[in-house]
């Protein structure tokens, strides 16, 4: 009997808990009862609870989903929708106008470069770049500084030619005394004369003949030019550019020689001292700089470049 007492009490406790759980579940209101109770609640004065029509909402949803996008406001009820307008085809004249505009912009971008190629800028710029490399300092002076210096020296060289072009071509054209073709002939004559003078001065007249025979092969009854100014402009311009490149490289070679001597002397001294691990350029560069400054190198190079263009037409 003593062993059955706790078992009986435990069973009674379980039965009691099950009964309480059943009563609690039965006491909860069902959803229908909740809706009924909500309808019986007193209403607040001045407030009316919204009522929804399920059928109307369902019909509106079906209508919205059935209407294609972009056609809801296309036409009013009872009216026929307007026909779609075909997209216009591109006009050939517009395409040609666009191509002409792009070609004009390209020529405007290339015009300053082409004008510089016909002046003293090519020789001066190449000589200054070679001088910087001979000194062993590829970044000092910078490209911008060298370009500005080359432009200023070019302006000094080309000033007489520019004045002649202004007086012979621009002034008559602005006054209406010359047509554009006549102004071009009058303005290109001083420039062509300058280029021919430099070609002859640097002893590169054979460039003119080589390009002339390549562009216009000799034929029977064709008069050959005898003087430099008789060559056409399209022959003189490339011959002048080739002549300037050759002359600039020759001048750069002469500028390299003193710096090359300094490099050899520094290398010999370091080898005699047994400093094989010390780079010769590390010692030669400050020596080159101090020698160049003491010799007033920038003024010497500038005057050499200006004097190389001196002469007729320069």
PDB file of C-alpha atoms in Angstrom, residues 56-67:
ATOM      1  CA  UNK A  56     -16.615  44.982 -56.616  1.00  0.00           C
ATOM      2  CA  UNK A  57     -12.990  44.675 -55.510  1.00  0.00           C
ATOM      3  CA  UNK A  58     -12.587  41.368 -57.359  1.00  0.00           C
ATOM      4  CA  UNK A  59     -14.054  42.812 -60.608  1.00  0.00           C
ATOM      5  CA  UNK A  60     -11.757  45.860 -60.454  1.00  0.00           C
ATOM      6  CA  UNK A  61      -8.698  43.660 -59.952  1.00  0.00           C
ATOM      7  CA  UNK A  62      -9.609  41.540 -62.979  1.00  0.00           C
ATOM      8  CA  UNK A  63     -10.053  44.690 -65.108  1.00  0.00           C
ATOM      9  CA  UNK A  64      -6.660  46.134 -64.091  1.00  0.00           C
ATOM     10  CA  UNK A  65      -4.823  42.893 -64.843  1.00  0.00           C
ATOM     11  CA  UNK A  66      -6.570  42.463 -68.201  1.00  0.00           C
ATOM     12  CA  UNK A  67      -5.643  45.962 -69.503  1.00  0.00           C
TER      13      UNK A  67
END
